Amino acid sequence: MRRTLSADAMRLAIPALSLTILLAAVFWLQPRAMSYVGLNLLFNLAVPIALATIAQMLIMSVNDLDLSMGTFVSFVACVTATFLREAPLVGMLILFGVVVVYAGLGVVIHLRNLPSIVVSLGMSFVWAGLAVLLLPAPGGQAPDWVRALMTMKPPVAPMAIVASILIAIVAHFVVMRSSLGVLIRGVGGNQRSVERAGWSVVGARAAAYGLAGVFAVLAGVALVGLTTSADANIALRYTLLSIAGVILGGGEFIGGRVSPIGAVIGALTLTLAGSFLSFLRISPDWQIGAQGAILIIVLALRLLLNRLEKREKRR
Amino acid sequence: MTFRKMLLASVAIACAAIPASALADTSGKKIALSNNYAGNSWRQAMLTSWEKVTGEAVKAGVVAAADAFTTAENQATEQAAQIQNMILQGYDAIVLNAASPTALNGAVKEACDAGITVVSFDGIVTEPCAWRIAVDFKEMGRSQVEYLSKKLPNGGNLLEIRGLAGVFVDDEISAGIHEGVKQFPQFKIVGSVHGDWAQDVAQKAVAGVLPSLPEVIGVVTQGGDGYGAAQAIAAAKRPMPVIVMGNREDELKWWKEQKDANGYETMSVSIAPGVSTLAFWVAQQILDGKEVKKDLVVPFLRIDQDNLEQNLANTQAGGVANVEYTQADAIKVIESAK
C-alpha cells in the first residue's frame, strides 16, 4: 500500500518539480512576475488550457483521444460570446445540448467499436463549421458575469492560481475519489474485467465523454471571459496543448493511468514554458523547437522514473 | 578618501549624463513589437524595416529599446500570452499587428490598465483603449477605378481579381472597387475571380474565365495577382488591357518590360510593409505626450508611370515595394487626422 502511494507521489513529483524549476527561472529572469498581478498575467491564460486538459484527460482515461478539443472549445467560445450573452437561456440549452452530444459520441464509439481518433477528427470539422456559421467574422462579446468571474481579484492569491487549484481539486475528487471515476479508469485499465464484474462499460464511456464535454465547455467560457470576444479559430491550439498537458502531468495514452492534479500542473508548465522562452529573448524561429525541447526533457525524466519503478517492483 | 572621491566622481558623471539623456522625452522608454506571423515576403519586409528604423532610433537615443517579438504560430491565444509577457517585461508601449481583431481585446485591456500605450496597425484590434493605424482598403479599391476613368474616359468592361475568400481585406477592397464602378458608371465588371493574392492562382483563375468574357479593357486587382493575370491574357493572345498592379517585384518588372517595349501605361498600389515603422513613430509620439486621435489612416504606396524605375530599383527580387517612415511622416499623419 505504501509503495503504490509513493509511486503515485513520484508520478506527481516530476511535473511539480519541472513547474517549480521553470517558475524559479521566470522569477529570476523577470522579478516583476513575482507579484499578485504578475502571477495572474503569467497564468490567467492557463486556466482555459487547464480545463481543456482535464477534458482531454477524461477521454484519455478510457483509452481514447479527442482531436476535436481545439475546435470544440472555439465553438463553445463563439456560443458564449453570442447566445450566452444575448439569450442566456438559449445559450445554456445549446451548451447543455453539446455536452449530451459528447456523451452520445462516447456511446457511438463504444457500440460501433470505432476508433475515437477518426470520430473526433470528423467532429472537429463539424464544430469548426458551426463556429464559422455563428461568427463568420471575429466578434461577439463576453457575458458580463463571465468577464467578472475571470477578472475578479480574490484575496491572498490571484484568480489564475485559485482557479487552477479549484480545478485540480474538483477533478481529483471526480476522477480519483468517486466510484464513477474508479469505473472510468477501470475501463481504460481493463475493459473486459470491468464488464465481467457487472458494470456497464457503455455507461462509463458515456459518462467520461459527457464529463469531458462539461470541462471543455467550461474551458470555452473561461477563454471568452479572458479575451472578451471570440473568433472561430480562437482555440485551435488546444487540441495539442491538452494532449501534451496530460502527458506532461504524468498521464499515459493507455491503461487509464491519469492524474488530474498532474494534468493541471502540466497545463501550467506548458503556458509557463512559452513565457520563459520569450523572457529569455529566444528568436521566435527557435521558440517552437525550444518548447519541444522542454517537453522532451520532462518526458525523458518520466521514462527514467518508470524504469526505476519497474526495477523496484522486480525486487 | 578614495572611496569618497569615487563617489564624487560618479555623482559628477551622473549629473553630466542627465542633460544628455533629456535630449528627448522618450529616451528612457521601451517599445515592443508584437507580431503574429512572419511567413511571407510582406511580413519579412515589415520586420526588416522595423529592425532598420528602430535600430537607428535606439542608437540615436530616441527610445531605450524597440524589441520585435513574433509568435511561433499564428494563433490569437498565443499572442495574448505574448502581450501579457510584455506587460511583465515593463515595456512602455506595444506596437501590435494582431492575429484577430477581437480575440486579443482582453490582453490589450490589461496592457492599457497597466498604463501601457498600445498601437495596432495592419491587423488592428477593436478594444477602444488602443490606437489603430488602419489601411483604407475601400479607398484602395475605389482609386483603381478612378485611375482607369481618367485613362479610359469612354469606359468599358472590367475584370475583377479578388483575394482570399472570407478574409476581411478581400471584402473591403472589393467593396471599394464596386463603389468606384457605381461612381464611374461607364465601367462594367463582367467577371470576377479569386486569385488568392498569389500569381499562380490568379493566372489559373483568369485563364479559366477568359474564354467566357467579352473584350476587357481593364483589370482591377488586389495585389500579388497582376503578373499572373498578364501571363494568362498574353497566353490567350488577347489585346492587353490596363492591369492595375500591386507593388510586387515581379509585377513591376513585367510593367517595366512592357513600358520599354510598347509604352504600356498603368499604375500600382498596395500597402508598404514599412507601415510598422509608422506605427513605431506614432507610439513614440504618444509616449512623448502628443495628443493623437485613436483612429489613424495609413497612406498607401502608389507607383505611377514616372516613378516606376526608381521604385523597381529599390525593391528586392521577389519582394514588395517598400517605404520606411520617419518621425516627420508620423507627425504629418497624426496632424492630418485632427
XYZ file of C-alpha atoms in Angstrom:
653
model
C 0.000 0.000 0.000
C 2.712 2.377 0.979
C 4.731 1.585 -2.062
C 1.881 2.316 -4.506
C 1.284 5.580 -2.720
C 4.898 6.579 -3.103
C 4.828 5.601 -6.770
C 1.805 7.850 -7.261
C 3.556 10.601 -5.400
C 6.645 10.143 -7.540
C 4.432 10.348 -10.627
C 3.335 13.781 -9.465
C 6.776 14.806 -8.293
C 8.315 15.201 -11.752
C 5.698 17.612 -13.156
C 5.623 19.537 -9.881
C 9.392 19.753 -9.897
C 9.566 20.950 -13.520
C 6.938 23.602 -12.810
C 8.876 24.799 -9.763
C 12.153 24.997 -11.665
C 10.542 26.884 -14.555
C 8.804 29.244 -12.152
C 12.072 29.916 -10.321
C 13.776 30.624 -13.651
C 10.995 33.013 -14.706
C 11.173 34.857 -11.376
C 14.908 35.151 -11.757
C 14.623 36.491 -15.306
C 11.718 38.787 -14.542
C 11.371 39.659 -10.840
C 8.309 41.740 -11.725
C 6.391 38.473 -12.218
C 6.744 37.743 -8.514
C 3.635 39.661 -7.520
C -0.128 39.282 -7.350
C -0.622 40.968 -10.719
C 2.417 39.281 -12.229
C 1.298 35.776 -11.322
C -2.134 36.496 -12.713
C -0.673 37.715 -16.004
C 1.594 34.673 -16.207
C -1.117 32.151 -15.550
C -4.552 33.516 -16.440
C -4.475 32.102 -19.982
C -3.541 28.739 -18.443
C -6.968 28.435 -16.806
C -8.878 27.529 -20.009
C -5.979 25.317 -21.078
C -6.128 23.511 -17.724
C -9.861 22.923 -18.163
C -9.350 21.605 -21.699
C -6.532 19.396 -20.411
C -8.824 17.871 -17.792
C -11.383 17.229 -20.542
C -8.760 15.540 -22.702
C -7.571 13.571 -19.671
C -11.057 12.156 -19.085
C -11.160 10.928 -22.685
C -7.653 9.521 -22.423
C -8.599 7.688 -19.231
C -10.849 5.400 -21.314
C -8.010 4.853 -23.807
C -9.458 7.294 -26.380
C -8.123 10.502 -27.843
C -10.068 13.649 -28.717
C -8.722 15.507 -31.739
C -11.661 17.905 -31.799
C -10.820 19.594 -28.490
C -9.492 22.809 -30.077
C -12.375 23.322 -32.496
C -14.918 22.341 -29.832
C -13.559 24.920 -27.369
C -13.580 27.503 -30.198
C -17.212 26.644 -30.930
C -18.153 26.987 -27.251
C -16.331 30.322 -27.187
C -18.451 31.505 -30.132
C -21.674 30.361 -28.406
C -20.589 32.129 -25.213
C -19.862 35.402 -26.990
C -23.154 35.362 -28.881
C -26.073 33.350 -27.491
C -24.992 33.159 -23.862
C -24.932 36.959 -23.764
C -27.989 37.857 -25.818
C -30.252 34.946 -24.906
C -28.796 33.226 -21.829
C -31.471 30.530 -21.787
C -30.877 29.517 -25.407
C -27.127 29.657 -24.803
C -27.394 27.366 -21.778
C -29.565 24.989 -23.797
C -27.021 24.858 -26.626
C -24.162 24.212 -24.209
C -26.181 21.529 -22.440
C -27.022 20.034 -25.830
C -23.388 19.785 -26.922
C -22.484 18.041 -23.650
C -25.192 15.479 -24.476
C -23.686 15.192 -27.987
C -20.320 14.463 -26.387
C -21.832 11.720 -24.211
C -23.570 10.369 -27.326
C -20.232 10.258 -29.148
C -18.888 8.064 -26.339
C -21.817 5.682 -26.790
C -21.416 5.552 -30.586
C -17.676 4.995 -30.344
C -18.238 2.158 -27.901
C -21.184 0.433 -29.585
C -19.800 0.610 -33.128
C -16.270 -0.050 -31.900
C -14.987 2.964 -33.840
C -11.556 4.498 -33.416
C -12.044 7.665 -31.361
C -9.345 9.477 -33.337
C -11.324 9.174 -36.563
C -14.650 10.111 -34.979
C -13.230 13.128 -33.154
C -11.317 14.258 -36.243
C -14.595 14.160 -38.151
C -16.367 16.029 -35.367
C -13.650 18.690 -35.399
C -14.854 19.750 -38.867
C -18.433 19.848 -37.618
C -17.517 22.096 -34.673
C -15.326 24.318 -36.848
C -18.168 24.694 -39.375
C -20.695 25.547 -36.672
C -18.291 28.079 -35.162
C -17.853 29.839 -38.519
C -21.628 29.820 -39.016
C -22.101 31.510 -35.642
C -19.307 34.054 -36.072
C -18.303 34.414 -39.745
C -16.137 37.369 -38.724
C -14.439 37.669 -35.330
C -16.638 39.425 -32.801
C -19.279 38.903 -30.166
C -18.931 39.934 -26.575
C -18.404 38.057 -23.332
C -21.398 37.989 -20.952
C -20.742 40.386 -18.075
C -20.854 37.692 -15.409
C -18.228 35.601 -17.240
C -15.990 38.637 -17.603
C -16.467 39.492 -13.921
C -15.678 35.918 -12.916
C -12.434 35.807 -14.900
C -11.205 39.229 -13.805
C -12.146 39.022 -10.136
C -9.451 39.674 -7.591
C -9.751 37.238 -4.694
C -7.745 37.986 -1.535
C -4.328 36.318 -0.943
C -3.848 34.595 -4.312
C -4.732 35.834 -7.822
C -7.671 34.380 -9.754
C -5.477 32.237 -12.017
C -3.931 30.391 -9.069
C -7.206 29.996 -7.144
C -8.962 28.702 -10.264
C -6.178 26.241 -11.057
C -6.233 24.830 -7.528
C -10.016 24.617 -7.612
C -9.985 22.798 -10.971
C -7.347 20.362 -9.693
C -9.311 19.598 -6.512
C -12.655 19.118 -8.268
C -11.112 16.930 -10.977
C -9.205 14.951 -8.366
C -12.364 14.147 -6.445
C -14.324 13.234 -9.557
C -11.660 11.070 -11.148
C -9.678 9.675 -8.228
C -12.141 9.553 -5.330
C -15.626 8.952 -6.710
C -16.802 5.483 -7.673
C -17.632 6.779 -11.159
C -14.031 7.892 -11.544
C -12.757 4.483 -10.492
C -15.074 2.870 -13.025
C -13.907 5.180 -15.827
C -10.265 4.489 -15.112
C -11.125 0.808 -14.838
C -12.469 0.850 -18.402
C -9.145 2.255 -19.503
C -7.204 -0.270 -17.441
C -9.033 -3.456 -18.281
C -12.345 -3.092 -20.039
C -13.165 -6.791 -20.015
C -12.800 -7.281 -16.291
C -14.955 -4.229 -15.632
C -17.567 -5.749 -17.934
C -17.360 -9.129 -16.201
C -17.727 -7.506 -12.816
C -21.175 -6.462 -13.983
C -20.608 -2.789 -14.724
C -21.947 -1.050 -17.795
C -18.974 -0.073 -19.931
C -21.211 1.931 -22.273
C -22.409 3.946 -19.315
C -18.866 4.560 -18.091
C -17.728 5.708 -21.533
C -20.727 7.956 -21.947
C -20.045 9.426 -18.507
C -16.374 10.002 -19.323
C -17.244 11.754 -22.601
C -20.056 13.734 -21.000
C -17.778 14.920 -18.195
C -15.123 15.797 -20.762
C -17.789 17.831 -22.578
C -18.590 19.702 -19.371
C -14.950 20.608 -18.752
C -14.425 21.595 -22.402
C -17.500 23.862 -22.216
C -16.061 25.478 -19.089
C -12.769 25.966 -20.970
C -14.535 27.832 -23.786
C -16.499 30.023 -21.379
C -13.355 30.817 -19.357
C -11.436 31.682 -22.524
C -14.056 34.194 -23.656
C -14.066 35.662 -20.155
C -10.375 36.439 -20.654
C -10.403 37.606 -24.271
C -13.765 39.493 -24.048
C -14.772 38.320 -27.514
C -14.496 35.297 -29.729
C -13.138 34.158 -33.052
C -13.973 30.886 -34.818
C -10.288 29.896 -34.704
C -9.552 31.124 -31.216
C -8.548 27.844 -29.550
C -7.207 25.620 -32.334
C -4.004 25.066 -30.421
C -5.868 23.485 -27.528
C -6.027 20.056 -29.172
C -2.296 19.504 -28.995
C -1.768 21.580 -25.854
C -4.305 19.487 -23.953
C -2.726 16.197 -25.016
C 0.755 17.488 -24.162
C -0.552 18.748 -20.805
C -1.921 15.323 -19.854
C 1.309 13.570 -20.782
C 3.466 16.210 -19.087
C 1.373 15.811 -15.957
C 2.093 12.108 -15.638
C -0.799 10.631 -17.623
C -0.427 7.909 -20.216
C -2.120 7.220 -23.531
C -3.439 3.851 -22.429
C -4.224 1.955 -19.263
C -6.413 4.503 -17.507
C -3.341 5.930 -15.809
C -4.117 9.616 -15.416
C -3.537 12.275 -12.819
C -5.875 15.287 -12.620
C -3.564 17.311 -10.384
C -0.699 16.441 -12.700
C -2.754 17.485 -15.741
C -3.380 20.945 -14.270
C 0.305 21.249 -13.432
C 1.121 20.121 -16.960
C -1.088 22.849 -18.434
C 0.552 25.478 -16.203
C 4.013 24.221 -17.175
C 3.239 24.469 -20.882
C 1.972 28.032 -20.502
C 4.966 28.987 -18.420
C 7.392 27.453 -20.922
C 6.189 29.964 -23.522
C 6.689 32.917 -21.185
C 10.076 31.599 -20.090
C 11.281 31.426 -23.681
C 10.057 34.909 -24.507
C 11.729 36.321 -21.377
C 14.918 34.577 -22.470
C 14.593 36.512 -25.748
C 14.990 33.425 -27.886
C 14.272 34.234 -31.518
C 10.757 33.148 -32.481
C 12.161 30.901 -35.184
C 13.673 28.770 -32.438
C 10.815 29.006 -29.975
C 8.782 26.060 -31.271
C 11.889 23.916 -31.150
C 12.758 25.130 -27.668
C 9.237 24.391 -26.471
C 9.634 20.886 -27.867
C 12.970 20.518 -26.115
C 11.375 21.319 -22.753
C 8.715 18.667 -23.433
C 11.320 16.096 -24.358
C 13.400 16.780 -21.242
C 10.392 16.314 -18.967
C 9.321 13.165 -20.789
C 12.853 11.759 -20.593
C 12.731 12.266 -16.829
C 9.435 10.372 -16.837
C 10.926 7.424 -18.704
C 13.802 7.293 -16.269
C 11.343 7.259 -13.408
C 9.277 4.487 -14.988
C 12.388 2.367 -15.343
C 13.281 2.911 -11.691
C 9.743 1.981 -10.731
C 9.916 -1.260 -12.687
C 13.249 -2.177 -11.161
C 11.768 -1.582 -7.723
C 8.885 -3.913 -8.496
C 11.172 -6.656 -9.717
C 12.925 -6.668 -6.413
C 39.220 59.025 0.951
C 39.498 57.309 -2.377
C 36.005 55.954 -1.851
C 34.663 59.450 -1.361
C 36.445 60.573 -4.480
C 34.900 57.749 -6.405
C 31.508 58.708 -5.051
C 32.027 62.299 -6.068
C 33.194 61.251 -9.478
C 30.155 59.083 -10.034
C 27.853 61.892 -8.948
C 29.601 64.176 -11.399
C 29.203 61.641 -14.172
C 25.537 61.183 -13.319
C 24.992 64.953 -13.407
C 26.734 65.172 -16.737
C 24.698 62.279 -18.104
C 21.288 63.642 -17.159
C 21.137 66.569 -19.576
C 22.302 64.318 -22.382
C 19.556 61.785 -21.721
C 16.972 64.559 -21.506
C 17.500 65.223 -25.198
C 14.185 63.550 -25.977
C 11.405 62.882 -23.524
C 11.129 59.281 -24.638
C 14.784 58.312 -24.307
C 14.044 56.068 -21.327
C 11.027 54.383 -22.884
C 10.903 50.857 -24.211
C 8.708 49.861 -27.146
C 7.900 46.281 -28.170
C 6.555 44.919 -31.455
C 4.077 42.067 -31.104
C 3.741 40.330 -34.448
C 1.609 37.286 -35.166
C 3.086 35.919 -38.375
C 6.331 36.063 -40.318
C 5.737 33.513 -43.071
C 5.566 35.659 -46.257
C 7.642 38.268 -48.059
C 5.443 41.148 -46.896
C 5.860 40.264 -43.221
C 9.577 39.653 -43.645
C 9.969 43.099 -45.214
C 7.883 44.527 -42.371
C 10.226 43.036 -39.751
C 13.353 44.136 -41.626
C 12.051 47.712 -41.868
C 11.257 47.684 -38.151
C 14.734 46.471 -37.309
C 16.413 49.058 -39.518
C 14.423 52.107 -38.437
C 14.149 51.307 -34.737
C 17.803 50.249 -34.592
C 18.775 53.744 -35.720
C 16.282 55.307 -33.313
C 17.745 53.368 -30.385
C 21.255 54.307 -31.411
C 20.255 57.959 -31.626
C 18.766 57.720 -28.133
C 15.201 58.459 -29.159
C 13.983 55.401 -27.275
C 15.748 52.971 -24.941
C 14.701 49.777 -26.712
C 12.495 48.575 -29.560
C 12.336 44.809 -29.488
C 10.438 42.695 -32.000
C 8.596 39.535 -30.985
C 6.820 37.131 -33.322
C 4.618 34.311 -32.114
C 5.651 30.823 -33.163
C 2.185 30.066 -34.501
C -0.375 32.436 -35.938
C -2.790 31.992 -33.007
C -4.665 34.611 -31.008
C -4.276 32.811 -27.672
C -0.534 32.658 -28.115
C -0.323 36.328 -28.994
C -2.475 37.217 -25.970
C 0.067 35.411 -23.782
C 2.855 37.262 -25.580
C 1.238 40.628 -24.821
C 0.810 39.672 -21.169
C 4.507 38.781 -21.036
C 5.349 42.203 -22.476
C 3.354 43.816 -19.661
C 5.517 41.913 -17.183
C 8.680 42.879 -19.017
C 7.842 46.511 -18.357
C 7.503 47.925 -21.867
C 6.030 51.409 -22.104
C 4.358 50.845 -25.443
C 3.335 47.839 -27.504
C 3.074 48.079 -31.274
C 0.768 45.319 -32.432
C -0.066 43.510 -35.662
C -2.890 41.360 -34.350
C -3.897 37.799 -35.223
C -7.541 38.653 -34.555
C -9.357 41.990 -34.339
C -11.266 40.898 -31.244
C -9.655 37.897 -29.529
C -6.790 39.979 -28.126
C -9.034 42.610 -26.550
C -8.687 41.101 -23.067
C -4.900 41.212 -23.164
C -4.887 44.682 -24.750
C -7.180 45.952 -21.984
C -4.804 44.536 -19.353
C -1.932 46.368 -21.025
C -3.884 49.645 -21.074
C -4.800 49.166 -17.407
C -1.102 48.751 -16.670
C -0.507 52.163 -18.256
C 0.932 50.839 -21.495
C 0.294 52.530 -24.837
C -0.968 50.037 -27.404
C -0.791 50.936 -31.101
C -2.222 48.409 -33.544
C -1.577 48.537 -37.270
C -2.431 46.420 -40.346
C -4.124 43.750 -38.199
C -5.923 46.166 -35.885
C -7.797 45.481 -32.626
C -11.227 46.807 -31.692
C -10.510 47.462 -27.991
C -11.272 51.201 -27.561
C -8.227 51.939 -25.376
C -5.831 51.031 -28.211
C -4.785 53.179 -31.152
C -5.482 51.925 -34.666
C -3.452 52.667 -37.765
C -5.805 51.271 -40.354
C -5.498 50.906 -44.044
C -8.337 52.374 -46.059
C -8.746 49.296 -48.220
C -12.007 50.612 -49.661
C -10.267 53.700 -50.971
C -7.541 51.469 -52.373
C -10.171 49.679 -54.458
C -12.019 52.856 -55.445
C -8.867 54.694 -56.506
C -8.150 51.977 -59.085
C -11.416 52.653 -60.882
C -10.809 56.395 -60.601
C -7.426 55.980 -62.278
C -8.995 53.901 -65.047
C -11.700 56.530 -65.562
C -9.009 59.119 -66.300
C -7.029 56.814 -68.513
C -10.030 55.325 -70.351
C -12.707 58.041 -70.245
C -15.003 56.101 -72.563
C -15.259 53.197 -70.118
C -15.816 49.555 -70.936
C -15.633 46.103 -69.419
C -13.536 45.314 -66.337
C -12.311 42.038 -64.921
C -12.004 41.928 -61.143
C -9.464 39.705 -59.413
C -10.274 39.206 -55.760
C -8.161 37.934 -52.867
C -8.706 35.109 -50.428
C -12.425 34.433 -49.946
C -13.791 35.160 -46.495
C -10.990 37.482 -45.441
C -11.913 40.974 -44.284
C -9.361 42.677 -46.554
C -10.799 40.980 -49.644
C -14.324 42.158 -48.823
C -13.141 45.712 -48.205
C -11.119 46.152 -51.398
C -13.858 44.552 -53.468
C -16.483 46.815 -51.878
C -14.291 49.782 -52.796
C -13.994 48.635 -56.397
C -17.756 48.227 -56.695
C -18.254 51.663 -55.160
C -15.882 53.028 -57.787
C -17.864 51.379 -60.567
C -21.018 52.994 -59.191
C -19.253 56.352 -59.209
C -17.989 55.889 -62.773
C -20.893 54.058 -64.444
C -19.135 53.911 -67.823
C -17.389 50.819 -66.425
C -18.959 47.413 -66.008
C -17.491 44.427 -64.156
C -18.032 41.478 -66.461
C -16.145 38.848 -64.497
C -14.825 38.254 -61.019
C -12.380 35.541 -59.949
C -10.452 34.735 -56.764
C -6.683 34.979 -57.203
C -5.828 34.472 -53.507
C -3.145 37.202 -53.748
C -0.880 34.693 -55.489
C 0.342 34.953 -59.110
C -0.067 31.248 -59.939
C -3.619 31.061 -58.570
C -4.542 34.286 -60.352
C -3.099 33.046 -63.645
C -5.104 29.818 -63.475
C -8.306 31.609 -62.458
C -8.012 34.254 -65.202
C -7.150 31.654 -67.855
C -10.270 29.751 -66.821
C -12.662 32.683 -67.070
C -11.226 34.456 -70.154
C -12.964 32.413 -72.895
C -16.376 33.376 -71.496
C -15.642 37.114 -71.391
C -16.258 39.885 -73.961
C -13.433 42.313 -74.636
C -11.895 43.531 -71.368
C -10.201 46.929 -71.225
C -9.128 46.955 -67.581
C -8.261 44.543 -64.791
C -8.751 45.675 -61.195
C -6.724 43.709 -58.670
C -5.784 43.410 -55.002
C -2.018 42.905 -55.255
C 0.054 39.820 -55.888
C -2.164 38.876 -58.822
C -1.369 41.324 -61.660
C 1.553 39.396 -63.122
C -0.442 36.137 -63.177
C -3.329 37.897 -64.931
C -0.947 39.360 -67.535
C 0.519 35.918 -68.238
C -2.935 34.382 -68.698
C -4.099 37.175 -71.033
C -0.886 37.022 -73.075
C -1.247 33.245 -73.423
C -4.801 33.698 -74.732
C -3.444 36.142 -77.371
C -5.916 38.814 -76.347
C -5.146 42.551 -76.510
C -3.502 43.541 -73.235
C -5.902 45.543 -71.005
C -4.742 48.028 -68.375
C -3.869 45.825 -65.395
C -3.575 47.632 -62.083
C -0.546 46.221 -60.288
C 0.100 45.588 -56.587
C 3.706 46.700 -55.971
C 5.193 43.176 -56.129
C 8.599 42.962 -57.719
C 7.527 40.565 -60.493
C 4.619 42.844 -61.374
C 6.788 45.945 -61.521
C 9.370 44.130 -63.622
C 6.761 42.988 -66.141
C 5.341 46.511 -66.278
C 8.820 47.925 -66.938
C 9.404 45.420 -69.738
C 6.093 46.339 -71.357
C 6.723 50.043 -70.889
C 10.073 49.787 -72.646
C 8.685 47.586 -75.419
C 5.405 49.355 -76.285
C 4.850 52.230 -73.882
C 2.388 50.316 -71.720
C 0.800 52.508 -69.053
C -0.761 51.596 -65.723
C -0.378 52.234 -62.011
C 0.380 50.123 -58.983
C -0.981 50.415 -55.463
C -0.543 48.486 -52.207
C 0.393 48.879 -48.576
C 4.071 49.342 -47.776
C 5.337 46.813 -45.223
C 7.221 49.712 -43.664
C 3.907 50.715 -42.045
C 5.370 49.007 -38.957
C 7.826 51.887 -38.697
C 4.987 54.403 -38.945
C 3.330 52.637 -36.010
C 6.631 52.823 -34.128
C 6.872 56.585 -34.581
C 3.224 57.063 -33.667
C 3.822 55.118 -30.440
C 6.874 57.267 -29.778
C 4.848 60.446 -30.331
C 2.163 59.229 -27.916
C 4.815 58.443 -25.293
C 6.185 61.902 -25.899
C 2.882 63.311 -24.694
C 1.390 64.245 -28.059
C -2.333 64.075 -28.320
C -3.129 61.558 -31.007
C -6.523 60.511 -32.322
C -7.333 56.837 -31.738
C -8.012 56.125 -35.402
C -5.382 56.998 -37.962
C -5.240 56.100 -41.629
C -2.100 54.920 -43.405
C -1.400 56.397 -46.782
C -0.913 53.628 -49.329
C 2.079 53.383 -51.551
C 1.224 54.222 -55.131
C 3.603 53.811 -58.052
C 2.959 55.660 -61.301
C 4.435 55.661 -64.758
C 7.135 58.228 -63.948
C 8.451 56.805 -60.665
C 8.339 53.157 -61.743
C 12.064 52.768 -62.416
C 13.032 54.330 -59.123
C 10.694 52.061 -57.112
C 11.706 48.984 -59.041
C 15.359 49.664 -58.302
C 14.597 49.872 -54.579
C 12.613 46.632 -54.496
C 14.304 43.360 -53.689
C 13.896 40.421 -56.058
C 10.759 38.538 -55.025
C 9.860 41.305 -52.595
C 7.380 44.154 -52.293
C 7.978 47.847 -52.919
C 8.531 49.463 -49.563
C 8.899 52.793 -47.814
C 10.197 53.361 -44.347
C 8.567 56.174 -42.449
C 10.269 58.874 -40.455
C 9.226 60.751 -37.348
C 8.186 63.664 -39.583
C 5.901 61.371 -41.612
C 4.257 60.173 -38.405
C 3.678 63.735 -37.229
C 2.120 64.548 -40.604
C -0.258 61.557 -40.358
C -1.188 62.486 -36.779
C -1.837 66.080 -37.761
C -3.928 65.265 -40.796
C -6.235 63.175 -38.585
C -7.110 66.125 -36.354
